[in-house]
Coordinates of N, CA and C in Angstrom, one line a residue:
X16 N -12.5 -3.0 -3.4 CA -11.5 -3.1 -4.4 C -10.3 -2.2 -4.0
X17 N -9.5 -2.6 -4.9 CA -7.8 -1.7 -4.2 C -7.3 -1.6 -5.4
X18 N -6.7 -0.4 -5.5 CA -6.2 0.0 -6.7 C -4.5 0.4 -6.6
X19 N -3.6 0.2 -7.3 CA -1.9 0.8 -6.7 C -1.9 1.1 -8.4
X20 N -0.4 2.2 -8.4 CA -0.3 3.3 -9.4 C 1.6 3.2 -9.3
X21 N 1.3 3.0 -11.1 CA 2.5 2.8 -11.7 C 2.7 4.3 -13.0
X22 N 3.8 4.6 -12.9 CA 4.1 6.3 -14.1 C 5.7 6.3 -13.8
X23 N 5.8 6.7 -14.6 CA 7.0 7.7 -15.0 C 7.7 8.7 -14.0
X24 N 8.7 8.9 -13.8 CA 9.1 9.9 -12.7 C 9.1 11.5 -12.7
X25 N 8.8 11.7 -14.3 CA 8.9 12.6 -15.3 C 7.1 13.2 -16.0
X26 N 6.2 12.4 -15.4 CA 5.1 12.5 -15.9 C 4.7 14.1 -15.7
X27 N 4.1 14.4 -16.7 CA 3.7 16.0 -17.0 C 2.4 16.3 -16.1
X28 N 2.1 17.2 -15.7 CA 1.8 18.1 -15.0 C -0.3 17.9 -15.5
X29 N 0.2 17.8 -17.2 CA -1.2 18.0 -18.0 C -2.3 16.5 -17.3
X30 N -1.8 15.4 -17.0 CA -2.2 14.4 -17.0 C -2.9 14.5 -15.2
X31 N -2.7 15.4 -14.7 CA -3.5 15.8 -13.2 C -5.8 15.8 -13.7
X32 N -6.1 16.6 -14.3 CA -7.0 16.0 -14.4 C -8.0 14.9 -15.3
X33 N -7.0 14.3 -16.0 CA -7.5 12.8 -16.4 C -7.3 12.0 -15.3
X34 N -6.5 12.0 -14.5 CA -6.6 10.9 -13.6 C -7.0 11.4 -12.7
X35 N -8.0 12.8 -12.0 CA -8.8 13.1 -11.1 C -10.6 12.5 -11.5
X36 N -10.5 12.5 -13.0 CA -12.0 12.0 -13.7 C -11.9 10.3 -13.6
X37 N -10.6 9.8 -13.9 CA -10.4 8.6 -13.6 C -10.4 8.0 -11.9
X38 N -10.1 8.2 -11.5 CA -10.2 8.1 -10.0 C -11.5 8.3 -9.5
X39 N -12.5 9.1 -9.9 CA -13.5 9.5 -10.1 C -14.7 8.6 -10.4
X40 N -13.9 8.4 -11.6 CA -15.0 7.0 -12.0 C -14.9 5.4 -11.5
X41 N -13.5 5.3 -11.1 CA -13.1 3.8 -10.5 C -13.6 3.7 -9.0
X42 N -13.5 5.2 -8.3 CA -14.4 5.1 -7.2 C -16.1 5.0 -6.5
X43 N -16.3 5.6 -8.2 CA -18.4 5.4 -8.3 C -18.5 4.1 -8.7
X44 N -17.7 3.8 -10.2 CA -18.4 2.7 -10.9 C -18.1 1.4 -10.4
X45 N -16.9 1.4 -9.9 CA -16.0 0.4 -9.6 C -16.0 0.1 -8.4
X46 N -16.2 0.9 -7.6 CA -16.2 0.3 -6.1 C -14.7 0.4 -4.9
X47 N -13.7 1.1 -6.0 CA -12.6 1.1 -5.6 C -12.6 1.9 -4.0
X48 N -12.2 1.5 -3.0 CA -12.0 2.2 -1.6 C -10.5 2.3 -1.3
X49 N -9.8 1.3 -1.7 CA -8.4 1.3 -0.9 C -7.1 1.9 -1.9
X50 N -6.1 2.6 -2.0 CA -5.3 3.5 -3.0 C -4.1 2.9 -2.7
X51 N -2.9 2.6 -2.7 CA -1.5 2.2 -2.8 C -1.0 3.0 -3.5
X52 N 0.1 3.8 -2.8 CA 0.6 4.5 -3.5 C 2.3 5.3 -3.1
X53 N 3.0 5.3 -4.5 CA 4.4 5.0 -4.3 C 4.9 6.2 -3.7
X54 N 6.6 6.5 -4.0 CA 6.6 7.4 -2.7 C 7.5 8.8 -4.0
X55 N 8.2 8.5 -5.1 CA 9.0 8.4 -6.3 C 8.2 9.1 -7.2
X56 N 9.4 10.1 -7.5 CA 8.6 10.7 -8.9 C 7.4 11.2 -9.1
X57 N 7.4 12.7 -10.1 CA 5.9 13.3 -10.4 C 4.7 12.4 -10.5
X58 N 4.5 10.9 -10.9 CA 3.5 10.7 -11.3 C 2.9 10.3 -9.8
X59 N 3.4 9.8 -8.7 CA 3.7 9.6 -7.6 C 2.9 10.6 -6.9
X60 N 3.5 11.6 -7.0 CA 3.3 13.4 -6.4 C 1.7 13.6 -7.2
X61 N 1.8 13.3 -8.2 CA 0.1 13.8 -9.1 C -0.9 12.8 -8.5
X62 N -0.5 11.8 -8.3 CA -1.5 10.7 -7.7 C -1.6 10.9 -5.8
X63 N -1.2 11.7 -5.0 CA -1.1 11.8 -4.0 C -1.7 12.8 -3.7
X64 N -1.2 13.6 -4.2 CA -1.9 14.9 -4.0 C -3.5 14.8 -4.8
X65 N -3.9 14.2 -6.0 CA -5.3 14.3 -6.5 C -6.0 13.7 -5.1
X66 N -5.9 12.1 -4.6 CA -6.3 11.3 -3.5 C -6.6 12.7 -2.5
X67 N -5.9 13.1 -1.9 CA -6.2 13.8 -1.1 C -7.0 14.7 -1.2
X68 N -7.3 15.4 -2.6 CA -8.1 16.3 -2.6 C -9.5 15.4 -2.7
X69 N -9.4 14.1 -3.4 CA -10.9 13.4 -3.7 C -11.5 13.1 -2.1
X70 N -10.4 12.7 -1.5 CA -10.8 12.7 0.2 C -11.8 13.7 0.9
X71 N -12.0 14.7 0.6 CA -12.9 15.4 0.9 C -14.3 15.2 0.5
X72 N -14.6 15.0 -0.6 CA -15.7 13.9 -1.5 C -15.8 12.8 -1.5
X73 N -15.2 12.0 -0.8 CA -15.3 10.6 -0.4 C -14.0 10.5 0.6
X74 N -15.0 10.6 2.0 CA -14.4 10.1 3.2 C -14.0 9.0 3.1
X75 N -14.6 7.7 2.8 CA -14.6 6.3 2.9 C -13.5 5.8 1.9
X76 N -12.8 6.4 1.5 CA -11.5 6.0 0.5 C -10.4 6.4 1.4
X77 N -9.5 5.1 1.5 CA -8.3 4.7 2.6 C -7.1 4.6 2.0
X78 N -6.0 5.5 2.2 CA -5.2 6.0 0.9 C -3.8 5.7 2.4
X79 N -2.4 4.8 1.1 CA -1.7 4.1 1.8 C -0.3 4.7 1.2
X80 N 0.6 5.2 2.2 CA 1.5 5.7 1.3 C 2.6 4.5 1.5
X81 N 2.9 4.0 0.2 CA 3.7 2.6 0.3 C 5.2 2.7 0.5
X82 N 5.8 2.5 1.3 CA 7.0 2.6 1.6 C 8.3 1.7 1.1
X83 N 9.3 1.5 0.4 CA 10.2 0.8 0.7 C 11.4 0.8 1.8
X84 N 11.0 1.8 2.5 CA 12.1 2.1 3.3 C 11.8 3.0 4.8
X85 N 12.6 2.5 5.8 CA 12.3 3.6 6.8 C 12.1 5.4 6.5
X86 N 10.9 6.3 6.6 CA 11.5 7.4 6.0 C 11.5 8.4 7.6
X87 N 12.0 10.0 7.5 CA 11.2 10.4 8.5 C 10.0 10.8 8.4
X88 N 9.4 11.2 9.5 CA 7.7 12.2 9.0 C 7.9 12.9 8.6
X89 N 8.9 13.7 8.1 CA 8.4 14.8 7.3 C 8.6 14.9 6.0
X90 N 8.7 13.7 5.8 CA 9.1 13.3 4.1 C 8.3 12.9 3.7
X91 N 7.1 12.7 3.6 CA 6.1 12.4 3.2 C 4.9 13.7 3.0
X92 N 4.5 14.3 2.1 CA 3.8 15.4 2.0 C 2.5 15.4 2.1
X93 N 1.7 14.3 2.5 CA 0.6 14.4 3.0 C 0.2 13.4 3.8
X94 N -0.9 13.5 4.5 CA -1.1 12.7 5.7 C -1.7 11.8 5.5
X95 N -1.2 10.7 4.9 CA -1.5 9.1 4.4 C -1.0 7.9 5.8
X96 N -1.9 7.7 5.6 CA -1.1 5.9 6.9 C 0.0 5.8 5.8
X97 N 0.9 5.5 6.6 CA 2.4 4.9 5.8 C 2.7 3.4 5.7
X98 N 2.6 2.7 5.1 CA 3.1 1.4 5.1 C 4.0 0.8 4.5
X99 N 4.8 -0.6 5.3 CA 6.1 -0.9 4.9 C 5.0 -2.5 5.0
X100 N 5.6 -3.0 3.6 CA 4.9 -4.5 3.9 C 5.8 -5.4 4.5
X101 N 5.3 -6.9 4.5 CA 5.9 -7.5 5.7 C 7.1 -7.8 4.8
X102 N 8.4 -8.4 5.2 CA 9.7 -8.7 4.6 C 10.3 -8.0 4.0
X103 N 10.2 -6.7 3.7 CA 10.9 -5.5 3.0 C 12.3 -5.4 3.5
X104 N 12.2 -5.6 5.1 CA 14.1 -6.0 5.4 C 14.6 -6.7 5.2
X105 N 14.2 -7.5 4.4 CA 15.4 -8.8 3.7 C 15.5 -8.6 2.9
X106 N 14.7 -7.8 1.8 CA 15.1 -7.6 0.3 C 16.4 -6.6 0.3
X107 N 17.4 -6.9 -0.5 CA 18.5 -6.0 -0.6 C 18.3 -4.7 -0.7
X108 N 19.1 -4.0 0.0 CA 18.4 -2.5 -0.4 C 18.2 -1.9 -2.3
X109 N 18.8 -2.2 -3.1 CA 18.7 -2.2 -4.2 C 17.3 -2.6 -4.9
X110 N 17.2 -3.5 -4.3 CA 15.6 -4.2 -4.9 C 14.3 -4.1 -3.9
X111 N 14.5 -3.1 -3.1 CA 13.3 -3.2 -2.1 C 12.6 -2.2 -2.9
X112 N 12.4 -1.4 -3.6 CA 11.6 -0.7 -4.6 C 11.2 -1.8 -5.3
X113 N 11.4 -2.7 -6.0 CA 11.0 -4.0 -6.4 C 9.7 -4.7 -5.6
X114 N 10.5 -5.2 -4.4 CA 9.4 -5.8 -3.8 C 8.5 -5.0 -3.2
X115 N 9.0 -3.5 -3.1 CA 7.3 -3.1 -2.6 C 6.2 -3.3 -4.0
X116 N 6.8 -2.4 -5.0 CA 5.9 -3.0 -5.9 C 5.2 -4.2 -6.7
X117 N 5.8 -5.1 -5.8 CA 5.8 -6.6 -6.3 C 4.4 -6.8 -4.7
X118 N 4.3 -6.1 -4.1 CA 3.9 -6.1 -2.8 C 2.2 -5.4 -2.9
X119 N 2.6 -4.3 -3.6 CA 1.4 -3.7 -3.7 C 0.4 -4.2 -4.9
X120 N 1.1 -4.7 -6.2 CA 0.5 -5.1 -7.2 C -0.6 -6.9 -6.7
X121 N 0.1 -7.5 -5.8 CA -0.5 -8.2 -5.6 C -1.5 -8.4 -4.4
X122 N -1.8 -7.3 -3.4 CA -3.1 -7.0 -3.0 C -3.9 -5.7 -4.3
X123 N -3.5 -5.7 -5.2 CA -4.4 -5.2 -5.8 C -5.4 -5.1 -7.0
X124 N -6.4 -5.1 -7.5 CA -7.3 -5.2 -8.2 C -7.3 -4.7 -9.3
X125 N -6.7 -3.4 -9.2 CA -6.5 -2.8 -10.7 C -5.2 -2.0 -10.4
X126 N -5.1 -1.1 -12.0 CA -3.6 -0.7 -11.7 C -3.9 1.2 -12.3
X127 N -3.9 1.5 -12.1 CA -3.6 2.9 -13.2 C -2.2 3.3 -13.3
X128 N -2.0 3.5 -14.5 CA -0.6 3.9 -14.9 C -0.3 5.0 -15.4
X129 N 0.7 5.4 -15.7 CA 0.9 6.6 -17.0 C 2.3 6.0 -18.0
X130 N 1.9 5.3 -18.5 CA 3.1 4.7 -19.7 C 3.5 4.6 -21.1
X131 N 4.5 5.5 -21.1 CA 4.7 6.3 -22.6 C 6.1 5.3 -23.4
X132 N 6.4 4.4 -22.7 CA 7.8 3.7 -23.3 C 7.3 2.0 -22.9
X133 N 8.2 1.5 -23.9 CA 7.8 -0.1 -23.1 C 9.1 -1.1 -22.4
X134 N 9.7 0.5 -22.0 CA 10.8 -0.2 -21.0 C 10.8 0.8 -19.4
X135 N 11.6 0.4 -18.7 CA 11.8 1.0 -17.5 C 10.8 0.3 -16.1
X136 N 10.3 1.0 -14.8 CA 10.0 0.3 -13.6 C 8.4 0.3 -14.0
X137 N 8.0 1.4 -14.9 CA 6.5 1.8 -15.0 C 6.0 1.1 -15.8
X138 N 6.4 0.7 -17.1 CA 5.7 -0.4 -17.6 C 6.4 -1.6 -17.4
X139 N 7.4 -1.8 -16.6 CA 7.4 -3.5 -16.0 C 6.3 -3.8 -15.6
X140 N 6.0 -3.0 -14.4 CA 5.1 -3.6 -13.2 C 3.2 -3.3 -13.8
X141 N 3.3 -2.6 -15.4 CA 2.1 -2.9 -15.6 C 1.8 -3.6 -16.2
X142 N 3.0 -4.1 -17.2 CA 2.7 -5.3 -17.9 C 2.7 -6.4 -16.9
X143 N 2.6 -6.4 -16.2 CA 3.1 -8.0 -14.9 C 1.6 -7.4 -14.5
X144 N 0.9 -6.6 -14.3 CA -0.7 -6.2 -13.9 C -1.5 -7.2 -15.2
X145 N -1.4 -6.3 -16.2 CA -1.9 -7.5 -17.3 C -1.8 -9.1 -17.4
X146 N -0.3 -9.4 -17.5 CA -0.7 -10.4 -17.4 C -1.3 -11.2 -15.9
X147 N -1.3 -10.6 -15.0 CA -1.5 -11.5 -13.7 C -3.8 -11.1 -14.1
X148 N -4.1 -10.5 -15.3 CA -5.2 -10.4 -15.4 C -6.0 -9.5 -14.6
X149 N -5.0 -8.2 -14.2 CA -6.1 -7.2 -13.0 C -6.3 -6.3 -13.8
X150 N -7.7 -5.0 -13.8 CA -7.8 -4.5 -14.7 C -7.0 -3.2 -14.8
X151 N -6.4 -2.7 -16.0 CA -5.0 -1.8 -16.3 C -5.8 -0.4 -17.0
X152 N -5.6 0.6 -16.6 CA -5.8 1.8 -17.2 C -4.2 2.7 -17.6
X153 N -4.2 2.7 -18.5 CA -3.1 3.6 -18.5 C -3.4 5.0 -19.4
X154 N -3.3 5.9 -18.4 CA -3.9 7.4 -18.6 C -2.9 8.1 -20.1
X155 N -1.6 7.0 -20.5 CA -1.3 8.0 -21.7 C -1.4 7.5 -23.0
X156 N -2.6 6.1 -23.1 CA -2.7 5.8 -24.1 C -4.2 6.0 -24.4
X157 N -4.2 6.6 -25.9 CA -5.7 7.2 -26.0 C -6.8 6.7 -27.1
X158 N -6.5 5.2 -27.0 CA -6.8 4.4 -27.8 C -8.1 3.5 -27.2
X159 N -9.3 2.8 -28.1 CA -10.7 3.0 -27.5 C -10.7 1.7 -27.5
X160 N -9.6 1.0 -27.3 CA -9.9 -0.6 -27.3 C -10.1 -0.8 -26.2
X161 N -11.2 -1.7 -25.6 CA -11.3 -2.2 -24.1 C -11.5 -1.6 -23.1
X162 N -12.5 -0.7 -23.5 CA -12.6 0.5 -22.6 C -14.5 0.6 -22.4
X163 N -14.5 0.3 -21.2 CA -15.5 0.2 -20.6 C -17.1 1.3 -20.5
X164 N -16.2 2.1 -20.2 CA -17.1 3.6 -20.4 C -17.1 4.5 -21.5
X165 N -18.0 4.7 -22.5 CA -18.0 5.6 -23.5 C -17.6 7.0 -22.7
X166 N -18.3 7.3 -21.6 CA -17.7 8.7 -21.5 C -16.4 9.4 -21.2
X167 N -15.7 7.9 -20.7 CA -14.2 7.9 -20.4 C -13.8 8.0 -21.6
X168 N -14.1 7.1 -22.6 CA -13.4 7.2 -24.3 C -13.8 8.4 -24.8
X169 N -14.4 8.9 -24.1 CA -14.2 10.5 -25.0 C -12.9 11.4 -24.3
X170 N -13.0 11.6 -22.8 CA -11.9 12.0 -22.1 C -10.2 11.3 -22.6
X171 N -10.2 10.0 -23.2 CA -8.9 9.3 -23.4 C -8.7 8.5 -22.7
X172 N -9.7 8.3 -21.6 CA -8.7 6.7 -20.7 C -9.2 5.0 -21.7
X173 N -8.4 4.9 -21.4 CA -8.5 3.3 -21.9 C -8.0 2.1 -20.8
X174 N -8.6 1.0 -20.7 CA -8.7 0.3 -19.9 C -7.9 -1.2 -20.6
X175 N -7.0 -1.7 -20.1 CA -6.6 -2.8 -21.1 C -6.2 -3.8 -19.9
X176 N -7.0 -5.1 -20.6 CA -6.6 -6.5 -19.2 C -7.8 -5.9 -18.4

């Protein structure tokens, strides 16, 4: 399974260990092995940095840092394969953040999010997870509908789609 990650550019600091227990669980219960993950913004940085530390505790998890653009190596803060998917140079530079995410949502299986508004790039591309029917966690809503694991609904994740 393959999971990619949608948040806020602004996401808080506090939400580092709910999505280290979430990650946690989508990689025991779930089966999840493969990570996509953006390059933008704290929630971005929270999700990159947790992967790396779970990498120690599960070698067999293949963590992808998604690119829209040529960058150099030293812009990247940790040592992830880097990937640019195929036709990214045709998309105008304006919308190539678009199509990577339009790129990564569709090799992937689930989504984890962090989404506190129901506008901007983070809950576009989760609502377009929902409806394309993959399954959606989003770490800032703490509501017990559709949620798979009792032990997770005590921690606050909820699973929706």
């Amino acid at each position: 399974m393959t999971c990619t990650f949608f948040g806020h550019h602004d996401t808080p600091d506090s939400v580092a260990p709910r999505l280290e227990s979430l990650l946690k669980h989508v990689i025991e219960a779930d089966g999840v092995r493969k990570f996509y993950v953006g390059s933008q913004g704290k929630f971005d940085s929270l999700v990159k940095h947790t992967l790396f530390k779970l990498k120690e505790s599960y070698p067999d998890i293949v963590c992808y840092a998604a690119l829209y653009t040529f960058v150099k190596k030293d812009d990247f803060d940790v040592p992830f394969e880097k990937i640019l998917f195929d036709g990214w140079e045709y998309a105008y530079p304006r919308f190539r953040i678009d199509y990577r995410n339009r790129c990564m949502l569709k090799d992937s299986d689930m989504v984890i999010s962090y989404v506190i508004s129901s506008y901007g790039g983070a809950a576009k591309y989760t609502n377009m997870a929902r409806r394309q029917g993959k399954a959606v966690y989003n770490l800032a809503d703490n509501s017990a509908e559709n949620f798979p694991d009792g032990a997770l609904i005590a921690e606050g994740f909820v699973r929706k789609g």
